[in-house]
XYZ file of C-alpha atoms in Angstrom:
328
model
C -137.349 -137.065 156.299
C -135.113 -134.617 158.084
C -135.442 -131.330 157.874
C -132.334 -130.885 158.047
C -130.301 -133.115 155.275
C -127.344 -132.705 156.430
C -128.043 -134.178 159.652
C -127.693 -138.100 158.552
C -124.264 -138.047 157.162
C -122.951 -136.185 160.270
C -124.610 -138.933 162.493
C -122.838 -141.261 160.176
C -119.830 -139.721 160.542
C -119.466 -139.542 164.007
C -120.581 -143.808 164.616
C -117.564 -144.542 161.774
C -113.735 -144.457 162.602
C -112.053 -140.939 161.841
C -110.663 -141.346 158.221
C -107.226 -139.926 158.816
C -104.099 -140.612 157.170
C -102.831 -140.757 160.750
C -104.430 -143.938 160.882
C -102.979 -146.085 157.612
C -103.485 -149.151 156.440
C -101.275 -150.455 153.125
C -98.042 -149.261 151.595
C -98.836 -145.934 150.271
C -100.858 -144.974 153.414
C -98.056 -146.102 155.726
C -95.425 -144.488 153.575
C -97.649 -140.844 153.047
C -98.144 -140.876 156.942
C -94.556 -141.763 157.581
C -93.632 -138.328 155.574
C -96.514 -136.570 157.456
C -94.981 -137.070 160.823
C -91.086 -136.466 159.701
C -92.165 -132.716 158.133
C -94.177 -132.027 161.128
C -91.245 -132.480 163.296
C -89.195 -130.901 161.151
C -91.509 -128.374 161.298
C -91.716 -128.353 164.884
C -88.179 -128.020 165.529
C -87.579 -124.942 162.749
C -90.740 -123.469 165.300
C -88.900 -123.963 168.547
C -85.390 -123.101 167.382
C -86.728 -119.341 165.750
C -89.025 -118.905 168.491
C -85.952 -119.002 171.077
C -83.660 -117.444 168.933
C -86.175 -114.306 168.834
C -86.750 -114.503 172.139
C -82.989 -114.764 173.693
C -82.226 -111.546 171.346
C -85.273 -109.399 172.625
C -83.388 -110.200 176.047
C -79.927 -110.332 175.212
C -77.900 -107.503 176.675
C -74.931 -106.290 173.956
C -71.799 -105.078 175.426
C -71.317 -100.743 175.666
C -68.811 -100.736 173.201
C -69.240 -103.528 170.911
C -66.894 -103.763 167.424
C -68.248 -103.950 164.107
C -70.494 -107.271 163.178
C -67.383 -108.924 161.369
C -65.424 -108.961 165.199
C -68.774 -109.649 167.273
C -69.851 -113.087 165.175
C -72.696 -111.576 164.012
C -72.055 -112.431 159.915
C -71.178 -116.042 161.050
C -74.278 -116.624 162.135
C -75.953 -114.876 159.533
C -73.894 -117.703 157.381
C -74.705 -120.525 159.403
C -78.283 -120.050 160.997
C -79.619 -118.519 157.783
C -78.627 -119.973 154.736
C -76.689 -123.386 155.949
C -78.626 -124.689 158.764
C -81.771 -124.468 156.509
C -80.594 -124.887 153.242
C -79.294 -128.404 154.648
C -82.836 -129.028 156.288
C -84.570 -127.917 152.960
C -82.292 -129.916 151.152
C -82.652 -133.105 153.216
C -86.613 -132.450 153.261
C -86.566 -132.437 149.989
C -85.116 -135.538 148.978
C -86.530 -137.194 151.886
C -90.211 -136.484 150.552
C -88.806 -137.704 146.614
C -87.815 -141.152 148.321
C -91.326 -141.274 149.238
C -92.796 -140.091 146.389
C -91.205 -142.193 143.601
C -92.214 -145.154 146.434
C -95.596 -144.907 146.242
C -95.625 -144.030 142.667
C -96.166 -147.240 141.519
C -97.203 -150.541 142.802
C -94.320 -152.573 144.384
C -95.861 -155.326 142.837
C -97.709 -155.695 139.426
C -101.593 -154.654 140.169
C -103.799 -157.547 140.252
C -106.946 -155.520 139.999
C -107.591 -152.793 137.748
C -110.926 -150.500 138.728
C -112.212 -147.464 137.127
C -113.971 -144.940 138.797
C -115.169 -141.996 137.366
C -116.075 -138.968 139.053
C -119.934 -137.442 138.332
C -121.867 -134.661 139.898
C -121.996 -135.400 142.848
C -121.569 -139.427 143.230
C -119.075 -141.885 141.574
C -119.337 -144.682 139.073
C -117.182 -147.959 140.100
C -116.348 -150.410 137.134
C -114.426 -153.139 137.144
C -113.151 -154.549 133.641
C -113.320 -157.613 132.247
C -112.535 -159.425 129.081
C -115.659 -160.569 128.480
C -118.740 -158.096 128.766
C -120.644 -160.672 131.288
C -117.606 -159.887 133.179
C -118.517 -156.396 133.564
C -119.607 -155.565 137.064
C -120.642 -151.534 137.425
C -121.846 -150.220 140.750
C -121.349 -146.670 142.268
C -119.941 -145.033 145.525
C -118.129 -148.199 146.790
C -115.177 -150.127 145.912
C -114.337 -154.008 147.072
C -110.929 -154.612 147.199
C -109.409 -157.480 148.793
C -107.126 -157.418 151.179
C -103.532 -156.876 150.300
C -103.359 -156.988 147.169
C -102.442 -153.443 145.199
C -105.088 -152.755 142.881
C -105.017 -150.394 139.860
C -107.250 -147.134 139.957
C -107.839 -145.893 136.643
C -109.426 -141.957 137.576
C -111.627 -139.724 135.151
C -113.877 -137.639 135.279
C -117.232 -137.395 133.218
C -117.627 -133.390 133.961
C -115.731 -130.751 136.430
C -113.015 -131.338 138.039
C -113.084 -133.874 141.040
C -110.743 -135.288 143.133
C -110.138 -138.252 144.642
C -109.021 -138.969 148.268
C -109.060 -141.923 150.625
C -106.850 -140.744 153.601
C -106.230 -143.904 155.218
C -104.937 -145.801 152.050
C -103.602 -142.531 149.977
C -102.844 -138.954 148.698
C -105.199 -137.589 146.485
C -105.409 -137.502 142.593
C -107.048 -134.898 140.404
C -109.914 -136.305 138.288
C -109.164 -133.211 134.838
C -111.050 -133.839 131.969
C -110.090 -134.929 128.754
C -107.415 -136.894 130.615
C -107.285 -140.407 132.378
C -104.766 -140.686 135.752
C -103.437 -143.531 137.055
C -103.046 -144.243 140.992
C -103.222 -147.547 143.408
C -104.581 -148.411 146.669
C -103.711 -151.371 148.741
C -105.412 -151.856 152.367
C -103.160 -154.562 154.536
C -106.430 -155.367 157.042
C -109.814 -155.797 156.307
C -112.415 -152.974 156.906
C -113.830 -149.847 155.737
C -112.152 -146.752 154.030
C -114.066 -143.958 153.824
C -113.115 -141.384 150.883
C -113.908 -137.591 149.824
C -113.949 -135.830 146.790
C -111.324 -133.244 148.026
C -111.916 -130.830 145.083
C -114.598 -128.072 145.266
C -116.858 -129.232 142.355
C -119.962 -127.763 142.531
C -122.876 -127.559 145.542
C -122.983 -130.973 146.846
C -119.402 -131.318 146.636
C -118.932 -132.207 150.713
C -121.790 -134.970 150.053
C -119.502 -136.593 147.266
C -118.691 -139.079 149.260
C -116.645 -142.884 148.323
C -116.063 -145.886 150.263
C -112.795 -148.532 149.304
C -114.510 -151.823 151.753
C -111.545 -153.950 152.217
C -112.249 -157.774 152.148
C -110.517 -161.401 152.799
C -109.711 -162.247 149.280
C -112.053 -165.224 149.105
C -114.590 -163.253 150.403
C -113.886 -160.744 147.856
C -113.457 -163.131 145.215
C -117.733 -163.920 145.899
C -118.510 -160.711 146.349
C -117.360 -160.163 142.734
C -119.018 -163.778 141.053
C -122.333 -161.986 142.857
C -122.169 -158.266 141.306
C -122.050 -160.236 137.529
C -125.395 -161.508 138.616
C -127.826 -159.834 136.638
C -130.422 -158.708 139.231
C -132.979 -161.443 140.861
C -135.950 -161.560 139.089
C -138.527 -160.595 142.269
C -141.428 -163.152 143.066
C -142.628 -161.454 145.743
C -146.384 -159.718 144.390
C -145.318 -156.296 145.099
C -141.907 -156.424 144.248
C -143.268 -157.301 140.076
C -145.675 -155.018 141.011
C -142.502 -152.318 141.669
C -140.391 -153.545 138.570
C -142.753 -153.332 135.965
C -143.004 -149.153 137.590
C -139.719 -148.913 137.518
C -139.314 -149.666 134.222
C -141.773 -147.988 132.512
C -141.075 -144.728 134.413
C -138.466 -142.277 133.821
C -136.244 -143.871 136.580
C -135.394 -145.963 133.799
C -134.240 -144.015 131.544
C -131.048 -142.747 134.078
C -130.406 -146.202 135.915
C -129.938 -149.392 134.590
C -130.876 -152.732 135.856
C -129.219 -155.512 134.218
C -131.253 -158.214 133.240
C -134.401 -155.648 132.371
C -135.260 -153.874 129.927
C -133.952 -150.509 132.228
C -130.810 -149.203 130.446
C -130.231 -145.813 131.375
C -126.515 -144.182 131.615
C -126.595 -140.826 133.419
C -127.320 -142.163 137.040
C -125.564 -145.289 138.832
C -126.305 -148.712 138.608
C -128.692 -149.944 140.288
C -128.523 -153.728 139.613
C -127.557 -154.394 142.794
C -128.543 -151.679 144.882
C -129.900 -153.443 147.605
C -126.314 -154.585 148.901
C -125.064 -151.472 149.499
C -124.593 -149.460 153.127
C -124.847 -145.829 151.496
C -127.118 -143.937 148.587
C -127.000 -140.854 147.216
C -123.018 -141.220 147.475
C -122.938 -141.705 151.777
C -125.128 -138.902 152.213
C -128.195 -141.793 153.341
C -127.240 -145.026 154.717
C -129.234 -147.178 152.848
C -132.763 -147.625 154.580
C -136.325 -147.672 153.775
C -137.195 -144.417 155.051
C -134.503 -143.286 153.435
C -134.558 -144.474 150.185
C -138.492 -143.515 150.033
C -137.752 -139.996 150.683
C -134.887 -140.040 148.290
C -137.220 -140.981 145.322
C -139.837 -138.619 146.488
C -138.010 -135.300 147.240
C -133.906 -135.812 146.414
C -133.454 -132.163 146.720
C -134.993 -132.172 150.105
C -131.218 -134.626 151.174
C -129.024 -133.164 148.341
C -130.165 -129.354 147.265
C -129.633 -129.030 143.273
C -128.753 -132.992 143.286
C -130.044 -134.014 139.009
C -132.059 -136.709 140.356
C -135.434 -135.112 139.742
C -138.439 -136.531 141.777
C -140.878 -139.134 140.397
C -144.024 -138.475 141.104
C -144.731 -141.682 142.324
C -148.534 -142.533 144.666
C -147.854 -143.491 147.594
C -148.800 -147.448 146.897
C -146.286 -147.201 143.726
C -143.687 -145.599 145.653
C -143.700 -148.285 148.917
C -143.623 -151.025 146.028
C -140.702 -149.451 143.988
C -138.474 -149.178 147.119
C -139.188 -152.706 147.784
C -138.149 -154.047 144.868
C -135.074 -152.029 145.072
C -134.514 -153.075 148.182
C -134.593 -156.820 146.933
C -132.240 -155.995 144.534
C -128.840 -157.586 146.260
């Protein structure tokens, strides 16, 4: 286990594309990025003009016998340059911003998929509702969506204020206690889009990441069908031992594994944890070593996290990790 908990996350970030809104994808991301560029260009133009006027004023030599301000046109400069032109620029900027906000406030077509996202300290619960209980899928820290399909997000929080932000797909939407906010995203190409909680929510705010995985429609359909299945029953002897240890330990008081007696709701659903790329809300890659260290001492990677250390013996810990890795 690393002595420096932040290094695994930094190493992963160095290997992934930057989650910048300057590299947008989808209807919302494209329009918000265009708005950002327009505002940047307007601001740059204003800075250049004002700087030029200041420099001109510093080096301008006034005639020895100048007339009144009205006679020399000074008042006209104030009215035109200080009132009329800035007012026109601000009005045009406001109108354009309102048009973009109106365009991105709702989907261009009716969303074909709804995903419920709940922020917790410090992880994201992701739920795909269904008409029947067998169709409901609950995961953590990963949102899978089909490419080219508008997806409605129902955002809420289980504790404090959080802010949901996937820079390449959409702007920030706050998660307010006692309130459900709506947003929507759409990706126009397959890929992984990294996001982050954008509202300071406590000690591990910086390690509260989320990933949107955009997949071709057929691939997404297969993924969703697989996620609706209960946990695969282990056939390996060590995995069987790990399952029994998991169910009988404190793990089952906080985590759910569908198809077993584990039914806790305080922590992430682990039914298909083996298929996830990351654990601890994007802090660690999902490898046997990281998973072992996380169970043994979560405070080493994420100080202040609510998850306690589980006092397994080394052989017991290895069996539990073998079982969890098999949950794909």
